[in-house]
PDB file of C-alpha atoms and ligand atoms in Angstrom:
ATOM      1  CA  MET Q 147    -104.889  -7.585 -18.403  1.00  0.00           C
ATOM      2  CA  SER Q 148    -105.516  -5.122 -21.231  1.00  0.00           C
ATOM      3  CA  ASN Q 149    -102.604  -4.155 -23.455  1.00  0.00           C
ATOM      4  CA  GLN Q 150    -102.578  -0.660 -21.897  1.00  0.00           C
ATOM      5  CA  GLU Q 151    -102.093  -2.132 -18.406  1.00  0.00           C
ATOM      6  CA  LYS Q 152     -99.134  -4.311 -19.350  1.00  0.00           C
ATOM      7  CA  PRO Q 153     -95.619  -3.278 -18.227  1.00  0.00           C
ATOM      8  CA  LYS Q 154     -93.804  -1.033 -20.712  1.00  0.00           C
ATOM      9  CA  VAL Q 155     -90.837  -2.493 -22.548  1.00  0.00           C
ATOM     10  CA  ALA Q 156     -87.804  -0.944 -24.273  1.00  0.00           C
ATOM     11  CA  TRP Q 157     -86.024  -3.316 -26.676  1.00  0.00           C
ATOM     12  CA  VAL Q 158     -82.455  -2.339 -27.553  1.00  0.00           C
ATOM     13  CA  ALA Q 159     -80.628  -4.346 -30.234  1.00  0.00           C
ATOM     14  CA  GLY Q 160     -76.896  -3.851 -30.579  1.00  0.00           C
ATOM     15  CA  VAL Q 161     -75.849  -4.137 -26.975  1.00  0.00           C
ATOM     16  CA  GLY Q 162     -72.329  -5.288 -26.150  1.00  0.00           C
ATOM     17  CA  ALA Q 163     -69.940  -3.687 -23.688  1.00  0.00           C
ATOM     18  CA  ARG Q 164     -71.213  -2.087 -20.487  1.00  0.00           C
ATOM     19  CA  ALA Q 165     -69.253   0.993 -21.591  1.00  0.00           C
ATOM     20  CA  GLY Q 166     -71.060   1.345 -24.908  1.00  0.00           C
ATOM     21  CA  LEU Q 167     -74.050   3.167 -26.339  1.00  0.00           C
ATOM     22  CA  GLY Q 168     -76.343   0.117 -26.380  1.00  0.00           C
ATOM     23  CA  ALA Q 169     -75.853  -0.461 -22.652  1.00  0.00           C
ATOM     24  CA  ALA Q 170     -76.328   3.254 -21.866  1.00  0.00           C
ATOM     25  CA  LEU Q 171     -79.607   3.267 -23.799  1.00  0.00           C
ATOM     26  CA  ALA Q 172     -80.891   0.240 -21.894  1.00  0.00           C
ATOM     27  CA  ARG Q 173     -79.907   1.875 -18.576  1.00  0.00           C
ATOM     28  CA  ARG Q 174     -81.640   5.144 -19.502  1.00  0.00           C
ATOM     29  CA  PHE Q 175     -84.942   3.518 -20.441  1.00  0.00           C
ATOM     30  CA  ALA Q 176     -84.821   1.240 -17.375  1.00  0.00           C
ATOM     31  CA  ARG Q 177     -84.342   4.319 -15.178  1.00  0.00           C
ATOM     32  CA  GLU Q 178     -87.746   5.528 -16.356  1.00  0.00           C
ATOM     33  CA  GLY Q 179     -89.342   2.274 -15.228  1.00  0.00           C
ATOM     34  CA  LEU Q 180     -89.436   0.484 -18.580  1.00  0.00           C
ATOM     35  CA  ILE Q 181     -88.346  -3.141 -18.698  1.00  0.00           C
ATOM     36  CA  ALA Q 182     -85.164  -3.226 -20.769  1.00  0.00           C
ATOM     37  CA  ALA Q 183     -84.767  -6.123 -23.196  1.00  0.00           C
ATOM     38  CA  VAL Q 184     -81.204  -6.202 -24.487  1.00  0.00           C
ATOM     39  CA  THR Q 185     -80.075  -8.023 -27.614  1.00  0.00           C
ATOM     40  CA  GLY Q 186     -76.597  -8.646 -28.985  1.00  0.00           C
ATOM     41  CA  ARG Q 187     -74.636 -11.677 -30.049  1.00  0.00           C
ATOM     42  CA  THR Q 188     -72.705 -12.274 -26.815  1.00  0.00           C
ATOM     43  CA  ALA Q 189     -74.783 -13.716 -23.973  1.00  0.00           C
ATOM     44  CA  GLU Q 190     -72.103 -13.038 -21.371  1.00  0.00           C
ATOM     45  CA  ARG Q 191     -71.887  -9.305 -22.139  1.00  0.00           C
ATOM     46  CA  LEU Q 192     -75.671  -8.980 -22.272  1.00  0.00           C
ATOM     47  CA  GLY Q 193     -75.909 -10.712 -18.903  1.00  0.00           C
ATOM     48  CA  ALA Q 194     -73.484  -8.183 -17.399  1.00  0.00           C
ATOM     49  CA  VAL Q 195     -75.513  -5.240 -18.762  1.00  0.00           C
ATOM     50  CA  ALA Q 196     -78.794  -6.730 -17.465  1.00  0.00           C
ATOM     51  CA  ALA Q 197     -77.242  -7.465 -14.066  1.00  0.00           C
ATOM     52  CA  GLU Q 198     -75.986  -3.885 -13.762  1.00  0.00           C
ATOM     53  CA  ILE Q 199     -79.501  -2.542 -14.471  1.00  0.00           C
ATOM     54  CA  SER Q 200     -81.060  -4.950 -11.964  1.00  0.00           C
ATOM     55  CA  ALA Q 201     -78.490  -3.972  -9.319  1.00  0.00           C
ATOM     56  CA  ALA Q 202     -79.497  -0.324  -9.814  1.00  0.00           C
ATOM     57  CA  GLY Q 203     -83.148  -1.200  -9.135  1.00  0.00           C
ATOM     58  CA  GLY Q 204     -84.337  -1.562 -12.736  1.00  0.00           C
ATOM     59  CA  LYS Q 205     -85.629  -4.538 -14.678  1.00  0.00           C
ATOM     60  CA  ALA Q 206     -83.713  -6.011 -17.563  1.00  0.00           C
ATOM     61  CA  PHE Q 207     -83.659  -9.203 -19.569  1.00  0.00           C
ATOM     62  CA  ALA Q 208     -80.911 -10.453 -21.855  1.00  0.00           C
ATOM     63  CA  PHE Q 209     -81.957 -12.100 -25.107  1.00  0.00           C
ATOM     64  CA  ALA Q 210     -79.034 -13.066 -27.284  1.00  0.00           C
ATOM     65  CA  GLY Q 211     -79.646 -12.784 -31.004  1.00  0.00           C
ATOM     66  CA  ASP Q 212     -78.137 -11.706 -34.299  1.00  0.00           C
ATOM     67  CA  VAL Q 213     -80.013  -8.865 -35.997  1.00  0.00           C
ATOM     68  CA  SER Q 214     -79.053 -10.139 -39.443  1.00  0.00           C
ATOM     69  CA  ASP Q 215     -80.677 -13.524 -38.755  1.00  0.00           C
ATOM     70  CA  GLU Q 216     -84.426 -13.305 -39.249  1.00  0.00           C
ATOM     71  CA  THR Q 217     -85.192 -16.525 -37.358  1.00  0.00           C
ATOM     72  CA  SER Q 218     -83.137 -15.409 -34.383  1.00  0.00           C
ATOM     73  CA  ILE Q 219     -84.818 -11.977 -34.214  1.00  0.00           C
ATOM     74  CA  ARG Q 220     -88.303 -13.430 -34.611  1.00  0.00           C
ATOM     75  CA  ALA Q 221     -87.588 -15.690 -31.619  1.00  0.00           C
ATOM     76  CA  VAL Q 222     -86.296 -12.750 -29.555  1.00  0.00           C
ATOM     77  CA  ALA Q 223     -89.325 -10.626 -30.541  1.00  0.00           C
ATOM     78  CA  ALA Q 224     -91.591 -13.365 -29.158  1.00  0.00           C
ATOM     79  CA  ARG Q 225     -89.690 -13.315 -25.839  1.00  0.00           C
ATOM     80  CA  VAL Q 226     -89.881  -9.512 -25.720  1.00  0.00           C
ATOM     81  CA  ALA Q 227     -93.656  -9.661 -26.275  1.00  0.00           C
ATOM     82  CA  GLU Q 228     -93.982 -11.897 -23.207  1.00  0.00           C
ATOM     83  CA  LEU Q 229     -92.481  -9.129 -21.025  1.00  0.00           C
ATOM     84  CA  GLY Q 230     -95.199  -6.574 -21.735  1.00  0.00           C
ATOM     85  CA  ARG Q 231     -96.092  -3.819 -24.181  1.00  0.00           C
ATOM     86  CA  LEU Q 232     -93.334  -2.619 -26.484  1.00  0.00           C
ATOM     87  CA  GLU Q 233     -92.998   1.175 -26.141  1.00  0.00           C
ATOM     88  CA  VAL Q 234     -89.679   1.845 -27.772  1.00  0.00           C
ATOM     89  CA  ALA Q 235     -87.303  -0.160 -29.944  1.00  0.00           C
ATOM     90  CA  VAL Q 236     -83.752   0.911 -30.733  1.00  0.00           C
ATOM     91  CA  PHE Q 237     -81.593  -0.392 -33.567  1.00  0.00           C
ATOM     92  CA  ASN Q 238     -78.026   0.280 -32.436  1.00  0.00           C
ATOM     93  CA  ALA Q 239     -75.975  -2.551 -33.995  1.00  0.00           C
ATOM     94  CA  GLY Q 240     -73.190  -1.408 -36.255  1.00  0.00           C
ATOM     95  CA  ASN Q 241     -69.707  -2.252 -37.381  1.00  0.00           C
ATOM     96  CA  ALA Q 242     -67.170  -0.014 -39.047  1.00  0.00           C
ATOM     97  CA  ALA Q 243     -64.791  -1.991 -41.263  1.00  0.00           C
ATOM     98  CA  ARG Q 244     -61.878   0.228 -42.237  1.00  0.00           C
ATOM     99  CA  ALA Q 245     -59.857  -0.212 -45.410  1.00  0.00           C
ATOM    100  CA  PRO Q 246     -58.797   1.824 -48.441  1.00  0.00           C
ATOM    101  CA  SER Q 247     -61.492   1.138 -51.048  1.00  0.00           C
ATOM    102  CA  LEU Q 248     -59.299  -1.039 -53.297  1.00  0.00           C
ATOM    103  CA  GLU Q 249     -58.255  -3.173 -50.339  1.00  0.00           C
ATOM    104  CA  LEU Q 250     -61.751  -3.641 -49.009  1.00  0.00           C
ATOM    105  CA  SER Q 251     -62.840  -7.242 -49.398  1.00  0.00           C
ATOM    106  CA  VAL Q 252     -66.183  -8.321 -50.747  1.00  0.00           C
ATOM    107  CA  GLN Q 253     -66.723 -10.078 -47.413  1.00  0.00           C
ATOM    108  CA  GLN Q 254     -66.211  -6.806 -45.490  1.00  0.00           C
ATOM    109  CA  LEU Q 255     -68.658  -4.995 -47.730  1.00  0.00           C
ATOM    110  CA  GLU Q 256     -71.199  -7.790 -47.416  1.00  0.00           C
ATOM    111  CA  GLU Q 257     -70.813  -7.967 -43.627  1.00  0.00           C
ATOM    112  CA  ALA Q 258     -71.375  -4.203 -43.258  1.00  0.00           C
ATOM    113  CA  TRP Q 259     -74.506  -4.503 -45.387  1.00  0.00           C
ATOM    114  CA  ARG Q 260     -75.647  -7.587 -43.461  1.00  0.00           C
ATOM    115  CA  VAL Q 261     -75.474  -5.985 -39.994  1.00  0.00           C
ATOM    116  CA  ASN Q 262     -76.638  -2.459 -40.827  1.00  0.00           C
ATOM    117  CA  VAL Q 263     -79.069  -2.876 -43.705  1.00  0.00           C
ATOM    118  CA  LEU Q 264     -80.415  -6.409 -43.461  1.00  0.00           C
ATOM    119  CA  GLY Q 265     -80.199  -6.216 -39.647  1.00  0.00           C
ATOM    120  CA  GLY Q 266     -81.855  -2.793 -39.621  1.00  0.00           C
ATOM    121  CA  PHE Q 267     -84.672  -4.131 -41.771  1.00  0.00           C
ATOM    122  CA  VAL Q 268     -85.166  -7.411 -39.875  1.00  0.00           C
ATOM    123  CA  PHE Q 269     -85.131  -5.730 -36.455  1.00  0.00           C
ATOM    124  CA  SER Q 270     -87.277  -2.754 -37.478  1.00  0.00           C
ATOM    125  CA  ARG Q 271     -89.854  -4.984 -39.102  1.00  0.00           C
ATOM    126  CA  ALA Q 272     -90.152  -7.116 -35.946  1.00  0.00           C
ATOM    127  CA  ALA Q 273     -90.478  -3.965 -33.820  1.00  0.00           C
ATOM    128  CA  LEU Q 274     -93.003  -2.333 -36.157  1.00  0.00           C
ATOM    129  CA  GLN Q 275     -95.144  -5.466 -36.174  1.00  0.00           C
ATOM    130  CA  ALA Q 276     -95.383  -5.170 -32.374  1.00  0.00           C
ATOM    131  CA  LEU Q 277     -95.950  -1.385 -32.350  1.00  0.00           C
ATOM    132  CA  LEU Q 278     -98.491  -1.025 -35.162  1.00  0.00           C
ATOM    133  CA  PRO Q 279    -101.493  -2.687 -33.475  1.00  0.00           C
ATOM    134  CA  GLN Q 280    -101.016  -0.222 -30.579  1.00  0.00           C
ATOM    135  CA  GLN Q 281    -100.895   2.732 -33.017  1.00  0.00           C
ATOM    136  CA  GLN Q 282     -98.164   4.249 -30.891  1.00  0.00           C
ATOM    137  CA  GLY Q 283     -94.531   3.731 -29.970  1.00  0.00           C
ATOM    138  CA  THR Q 284     -91.065   4.730 -31.066  1.00  0.00           C
ATOM    139  CA  LEU Q 285     -88.418   3.204 -33.316  1.00  0.00           C
ATOM    140  CA  LEU Q 286     -84.993   4.842 -32.987  1.00  0.00           C
ATOM    141  CA  ILE Q 287     -82.074   4.043 -35.286  1.00  0.00           C
ATOM    142  CA  THR Q 288     -78.413   4.829 -34.634  1.00  0.00           C
ATOM    143  CA  GLY Q 289     -76.500   6.401 -37.503  1.00  0.00           C
ATOM    144  CA  ALA Q 290     -73.033   7.892 -37.821  1.00  0.00           C
ATOM    145  CA  THR Q 291     -71.181  10.621 -39.701  1.00  0.00           C
ATOM    146  CA  ALA Q 292     -70.916   8.008 -42.455  1.00  0.00           C
ATOM    147  CA  SER Q 293     -74.715   7.987 -42.822  1.00  0.00           C
ATOM    148  CA  LEU Q 294     -74.387  11.340 -44.614  1.00  0.00           C
ATOM    149  CA  ARG Q 295     -70.865  11.241 -46.063  1.00  0.00           C
ATOM    150  CA  GLY Q 296     -68.926   8.603 -47.982  1.00  0.00           C
ATOM    151  CA  LYS Q 297     -65.226   8.907 -47.198  1.00  0.00           C
ATOM    152  CA  PRO Q 298     -62.235   6.537 -47.173  1.00  0.00           C
ATOM    153  CA  PRO Q 299     -61.467   4.259 -45.384  1.00  0.00           C
ATOM    154  CA  PHE Q 300     -65.167   3.719 -44.722  1.00  0.00           C
ATOM    155  CA  ALA Q 301     -66.629   2.779 -48.125  1.00  0.00           C
ATOM    156  CA  ALA Q 302     -68.464  -0.272 -46.765  1.00  0.00           C
ATOM    157  CA  PHE Q 303     -69.601   1.365 -43.531  1.00  0.00           C
ATOM    158  CA  ALA Q 304     -70.780   4.549 -45.276  1.00  0.00           C
ATOM    159  CA  ALA Q 305     -72.697   2.664 -47.970  1.00  0.00           C
ATOM    160  CA  ALA Q 306     -74.403   0.555 -45.301  1.00  0.00           C
ATOM    161  CA  LYS Q 307     -75.176   3.433 -42.919  1.00  0.00           C
ATOM    162  CA  ALA Q 308     -76.573   5.541 -45.792  1.00  0.00           C
ATOM    163  CA  ALA Q 309     -78.897   2.686 -46.707  1.00  0.00           C
ATOM    164  CA  LEU Q 310     -79.952   2.328 -43.065  1.00  0.00           C
ATOM    165  CA  ARG Q 311     -80.799   6.056 -42.999  1.00  0.00           C
ATOM    166  CA  SER Q 312     -82.852   5.574 -46.133  1.00  0.00           C
ATOM    167  CA  LEU Q 313     -84.747   2.735 -44.433  1.00  0.00           C
ATOM    168  CA  SER Q 314     -85.454   5.013 -41.452  1.00  0.00           C
ATOM    169  CA  GLN Q 315     -86.938   7.670 -43.758  1.00  0.00           C
ATOM    170  CA  THR Q 316     -89.079   5.104 -45.531  1.00  0.00           C
ATOM    171  CA  PHE Q 317     -90.384   3.736 -42.238  1.00  0.00           C
ATOM    172  CA  ALA Q 318     -91.042   7.258 -40.903  1.00  0.00           C
ATOM    173  CA  ARG Q 319     -93.098   8.200 -43.967  1.00  0.00           C
ATOM    174  CA  GLU Q 320     -94.952   4.874 -43.997  1.00  0.00           C
ATOM    175  CA  PHE Q 321     -95.660   4.408 -40.296  1.00  0.00           C
ATOM    176  CA  GLY Q 322     -95.643   7.968 -38.875  1.00  0.00           C
ATOM    177  CA  PRO Q 323     -99.244   8.523 -40.003  1.00  0.00           C
ATOM    178  CA  LYS Q 324    -100.084   5.263 -38.202  1.00  0.00           C
ATOM    179  CA  GLY Q 325     -98.801   6.651 -34.899  1.00  0.00           C
ATOM    180  CA  ILE Q 326     -95.264   5.251 -34.878  1.00  0.00           C
ATOM    181  CA  HIS Q 327     -92.434   7.730 -34.350  1.00  0.00           C
ATOM    182  CA  VAL Q 328     -89.386   6.682 -36.373  1.00  0.00           C
ATOM    183  CA  ALA Q 329     -86.234   8.739 -35.847  1.00  0.00           C
ATOM    184  CA  HIS Q 330     -82.634   8.442 -37.040  1.00  0.00           C
ATOM    185  CA  VAL Q 331     -79.782   9.779 -34.927  1.00  0.00           C
ATOM    186  CA  VAL Q 332     -76.558  10.844 -36.630  1.00  0.00           C
ATOM    187  CA  ILE Q 333     -73.741  10.328 -34.140  1.00  0.00           C
ATOM    188  CA  ASP Q 334     -71.238  12.795 -35.604  1.00  0.00           C
ATOM    189  CA  GLY Q 335     -68.101  12.009 -33.628  1.00  0.00           C
ATOM    190  CA  GLY Q 336     -66.453   9.271 -31.633  1.00  0.00           C
ATOM    191  CA  ILE Q 337     -68.291   7.677 -28.730  1.00  0.00           C
ATOM    192  CA  ASP Q 338     -66.416   7.560 -25.421  1.00  0.00           C
ATOM    193  CA  GLY Q 339     -66.905   3.822 -25.013  1.00  0.00           C
ATOM    194  CA  GLU Q 340     -65.081   0.530 -24.933  1.00  0.00           C
ATOM    195  CA  ARG Q 341     -64.649   0.369 -28.698  1.00  0.00           C
ATOM    196  CA  LEU Q 342     -62.544   3.544 -28.958  1.00  0.00           C
ATOM    197  CA  ARG Q 343     -60.828   3.058 -25.596  1.00  0.00           C
ATOM    198  CA  ASN Q 344     -59.586  -0.365 -26.744  1.00  0.00           C
ATOM    199  CA  ASN Q 345     -58.962   0.296 -30.439  1.00  0.00           C
ATOM    200  CA  ALA Q 346     -57.843   3.936 -30.517  1.00  0.00           C
ATOM    201  CA  PRO Q 347     -56.585   5.072 -27.093  1.00  0.00           C
ATOM    202  CA  GLU Q 348     -54.527   7.838 -28.745  1.00  0.00           C
ATOM    203  CA  ARG Q 349     -57.737   9.271 -30.256  1.00  0.00           C
ATOM    204  CA  VAL Q 350     -59.414   9.219 -26.840  1.00  0.00           C
ATOM    205  CA  LYS Q 351     -56.457  11.067 -25.326  1.00  0.00           C
ATOM    206  CA  ALA Q 352     -56.312  13.636 -28.131  1.00  0.00           C
ATOM    207  CA  ALA Q 353     -60.043  14.351 -27.868  1.00  0.00           C
ATOM    208  CA  GLY Q 354     -59.653  15.725 -24.331  1.00  0.00           C
ATOM    209  CA  GLU Q 355     -62.467  16.431 -21.899  1.00  0.00           C
ATOM    210  CA  ASP Q 356     -65.897  16.046 -23.536  1.00  0.00           C
ATOM    211  CA  GLY Q 357     -64.246  15.768 -26.958  1.00  0.00           C
ATOM    212  CA  LEU Q 358     -66.007  12.423 -27.492  1.00  0.00           C
ATOM    213  CA  LEU Q 359     -69.730  11.808 -27.129  1.00  0.00           C
ATOM    214  CA  SER Q 360     -70.715  10.470 -23.728  1.00  0.00           C
ATOM    215  CA  PRO Q 361     -72.955   7.369 -24.121  1.00  0.00           C
ATOM    216  CA  ASP Q 362     -75.131   8.614 -21.254  1.00  0.00           C
ATOM    217  CA  ALA Q 363     -75.549  12.021 -22.907  1.00  0.00           C
ATOM    218  CA  ILE Q 364     -76.549  10.351 -26.186  1.00  0.00           C
ATOM    219  CA  ALA Q 365     -78.972   8.100 -24.306  1.00  0.00           C
ATOM    220  CA  GLU Q 366     -80.601  11.194 -22.785  1.00  0.00           C
ATOM    221  CA  ALA Q 367     -81.278  12.516 -26.300  1.00  0.00           C
ATOM    222  CA  TYR Q 368     -82.868   9.169 -27.307  1.00  0.00           C
ATOM    223  CA  TRP Q 369     -85.110   9.337 -24.242  1.00  0.00           C
ATOM    224  CA  GLN Q 370     -86.177  12.874 -25.164  1.00  0.00           C
ATOM    225  CA  LEU Q 371     -86.927  11.754 -28.727  1.00  0.00           C
ATOM    226  CA  HIS Q 372     -89.151   9.026 -27.344  1.00  0.00           C
ATOM    227  CA  ARG Q 373     -90.918  11.587 -25.139  1.00  0.00           C
ATOM    228  CA  GLN Q 374     -91.735  13.996 -27.986  1.00  0.00           C
ATOM    229  CA  HIS Q 375     -95.360  14.945 -28.539  1.00  0.00           C
ATOM    230  CA  ARG Q 376     -96.627  13.596 -31.846  1.00  0.00           C
ATOM    231  CA  SER Q 377     -97.486  17.097 -33.045  1.00  0.00           C
ATOM    232  CA  ALA Q 378     -93.749  17.900 -33.081  1.00  0.00           C
ATOM    233  CA  TRP Q 379     -91.706  14.811 -34.010  1.00  0.00           C
ATOM    234  CA  THR Q 380     -88.051  14.828 -35.047  1.00  0.00           C
ATOM    235  CA  GLN Q 381     -87.171  12.441 -37.890  1.00  0.00           C
ATOM    236  CA  GLU Q 382     -83.438  13.094 -37.772  1.00  0.00           C
ATOM    237  CA  LEU Q 383     -81.239  14.406 -35.015  1.00  0.00           C
ATOM    238  CA  ASP Q 384     -77.502  15.007 -35.177  1.00  0.00           C
ATOM    239  CA  LEU Q 385     -75.318  14.927 -32.086  1.00  0.00           C
ATOM    240  CA  ARG Q 386     -71.662  15.942 -31.849  1.00  0.00           C
ATOM    241  CA  PRO Q 387     -69.189  17.080 -29.185  1.00  0.00           C
ATOM    242  CA  PHE Q 388     -68.931  20.855 -28.725  1.00  0.00           C
ATOM    243  CA  LYS Q 389     -65.539  21.046 -30.411  1.00  0.00           C
ATOM    244  CA  GLU Q 390     -66.101  18.563 -33.246  1.00  0.00           C
ATOM    245  CA  PRO Q 391     -65.529  20.297 -36.607  1.00  0.00           C
ATOM    246  CA  PHE Q 392     -68.368  19.850 -39.094  1.00  0.00           C
TER     247      PHE Q 392
HETATM  248  N1  NAP N 693     -68.083   3.951 -31.483  1.00  0.00           N
HETATM  249  C1  NAP N 693     -68.128   5.101 -32.121  1.00  0.00           C
HETATM  250  O1  NAP N 693     -67.226   5.938 -32.012  1.00  0.00           O
HETATM  251  C2  NAP N 693     -69.323   5.405 -33.016  1.00  0.00           C
HETATM  252  C3  NAP N 693     -69.357   6.618 -33.720  1.00  0.00           C
HETATM  253  C4  NAP N 693     -70.473   6.934 -34.483  1.00  0.00           C
HETATM  254  C5  NAP N 693     -71.530   6.030 -34.562  1.00  0.00           C
HETATM  255  N2  NAP N 693     -71.452   4.837 -33.889  1.00  0.00           N
HETATM  256  C6  NAP N 693     -72.586   3.917 -33.975  1.00  0.00           C
HETATM  257  O2  NAP N 693     -73.108   3.759 -32.664  1.00  0.00           O
HETATM  258  C7  NAP N 693     -73.627   2.446 -32.495  1.00  0.00           C
HETATM  259  C8  NAP N 693     -73.060   1.843 -31.222  1.00  0.00           C
HETATM  260  O3  NAP N 693     -71.680   1.867 -31.241  1.00  0.00           O
HETATM  261  P1  NAP N 693     -70.742   1.537 -30.000  1.00  0.00           P
HETATM  262  O4  NAP N 693     -69.355   1.564 -30.544  1.00  0.00           O
HETATM  263  O5  NAP N 693     -71.089   2.392 -28.823  1.00  0.00           O
HETATM  264  O6  NAP N 693     -71.081   0.064 -29.669  1.00  0.00           O
HETATM  265  P2  NAP N 693     -72.037  -0.538 -28.511  1.00  0.00           P
HETATM  266  O7  NAP N 693     -73.299   0.258 -28.451  1.00  0.00           O
HETATM  267  O8  NAP N 693     -71.253  -0.758 -27.294  1.00  0.00           O
HETATM  268  O9  NAP N 693     -72.279  -1.940 -29.084  1.00  0.00           O
HETATM  269  C9  NAP N 693     -72.948  -2.253 -30.247  1.00  0.00           C
HETATM  270  C10 NAP N 693     -72.971  -3.743 -30.180  1.00  0.00           C
HETATM  271  O10 NAP N 693     -73.766  -4.240 -31.241  1.00  0.00           O
HETATM  272  C11 NAP N 693     -73.510  -5.624 -31.241  1.00  0.00           C
HETATM  273  N3  NAP N 693     -73.714  -6.149 -32.576  1.00  0.00           N
HETATM  274  C12 NAP N 693     -72.899  -6.030 -33.647  1.00  0.00           C
HETATM  275  N4  NAP N 693     -73.370  -6.748 -34.646  1.00  0.00           N
HETATM  276  C13 NAP N 693     -74.530  -7.318 -34.209  1.00  0.00           C
HETATM  277  C14 NAP N 693     -75.469  -8.192 -34.785  1.00  0.00           C
HETATM  278  N5  NAP N 693     -75.325  -8.666 -36.040  1.00  0.00           N
HETATM  279  N6  NAP N 693     -76.546  -8.585 -34.045  1.00  0.00           N
HETATM  280  C15 NAP N 693     -76.690  -8.146 -32.772  1.00  0.00           C
HETATM  281  N7  NAP N 693     -75.819  -7.332 -32.183  1.00  0.00           N
HETATM  282  C16 NAP N 693     -74.741  -6.930 -32.882  1.00  0.00           C
HETATM  283  C17 NAP N 693     -72.027  -5.811 -30.823  1.00  0.00           C
HETATM  284  O11 NAP N 693     -71.935  -6.713 -29.734  1.00  0.00           O
HETATM  285  P3  NAP N 693     -71.628  -8.279 -30.044  1.00  0.00           P
HETATM  286  O12 NAP N 693     -70.399  -8.281 -30.895  1.00  0.00           O
HETATM  287  O13 NAP N 693     -71.471  -8.862 -28.689  1.00  0.00           O
HETATM  288  O14 NAP N 693     -72.851  -8.766 -30.776  1.00  0.00           O
HETATM  289  C18 NAP N 693     -71.640  -4.425 -30.362  1.00  0.00           C
HETATM  290  O15 NAP N 693     -70.890  -4.448 -29.186  1.00  0.00           O
HETATM  291  C19 NAP N 693     -73.308   1.695 -33.794  1.00  0.00           C
HETATM  292  O16 NAP N 693     -74.464   1.724 -34.618  1.00  0.00           O
HETATM  293  C20 NAP N 693     -72.194   2.528 -34.420  1.00  0.00           C
HETATM  294  O17 NAP N 693     -72.154   2.431 -35.828  1.00  0.00           O
HETATM  295  C21 NAP N 693     -70.369   4.515 -33.126  1.00  0.00           C
END
């Protein structure tokens, strides 16, 4: 079978809860007939996301891995390659440690860097190595308000997300001319997912109807980015709820 005839694969790293952006992205790509490969650190949660996609008639495979561990991601990349031809890779892992700057521990700062920057580099490199020989494909990277603005209590998160954005620009300039579309998405608001529902229910309530970003609506924008014609590529897209101040 030639590479062109192989099944198309979407690899999403940073998948956890079924009610989260990573899961919504995997569902959206699977709905278009791509095989979804989902990666996160918790096998049980990945299994639930893959099972939900399969139950809806799609194809999905769960490959547990830690984006900040090069050996782990290399092993997952090899499994992903066995599924077919990588079309789109999404780096969605992220953690937002909160603390006033003087109370932030070195460990928190290092962990934010490890997941977002080291993880963003390790994952993107593995994806780019698969995409480059094909001279086409998409690498999408999830950012946040903090990608553009340093503000307490997010010193560690903002520093890490800004560096991840910088990586996305470097990759876009380096690999765009080789046919690879690299785009960074600034999620400028809270996501209506498990993280906020569990950790900040009062914020969810205060946001009101459509005051938080719907994971499915974000996933639609990622799909459209992937679909863009190469004569008109977006490098950075910002998404926010209609009533979010900015
Ligand atoms: N939630 C928000 O309000 C919000 C706002 C703006 C931007 N964002 C960004 O949006 C993205 C998704 O956020 P989300 O809250 O909706 O979460 P999500 O997509 O449901 O899940 C992301 C998952 O990434 C996994 N992950 C974390 N560290 C990892 C690592 N080292 N290796 C592999 N997987 C890892 C976690 O699952 P495990 O712990 O099971 O590995 C986590 O559940 C993040 O990049 C975040 O910064 C979120």
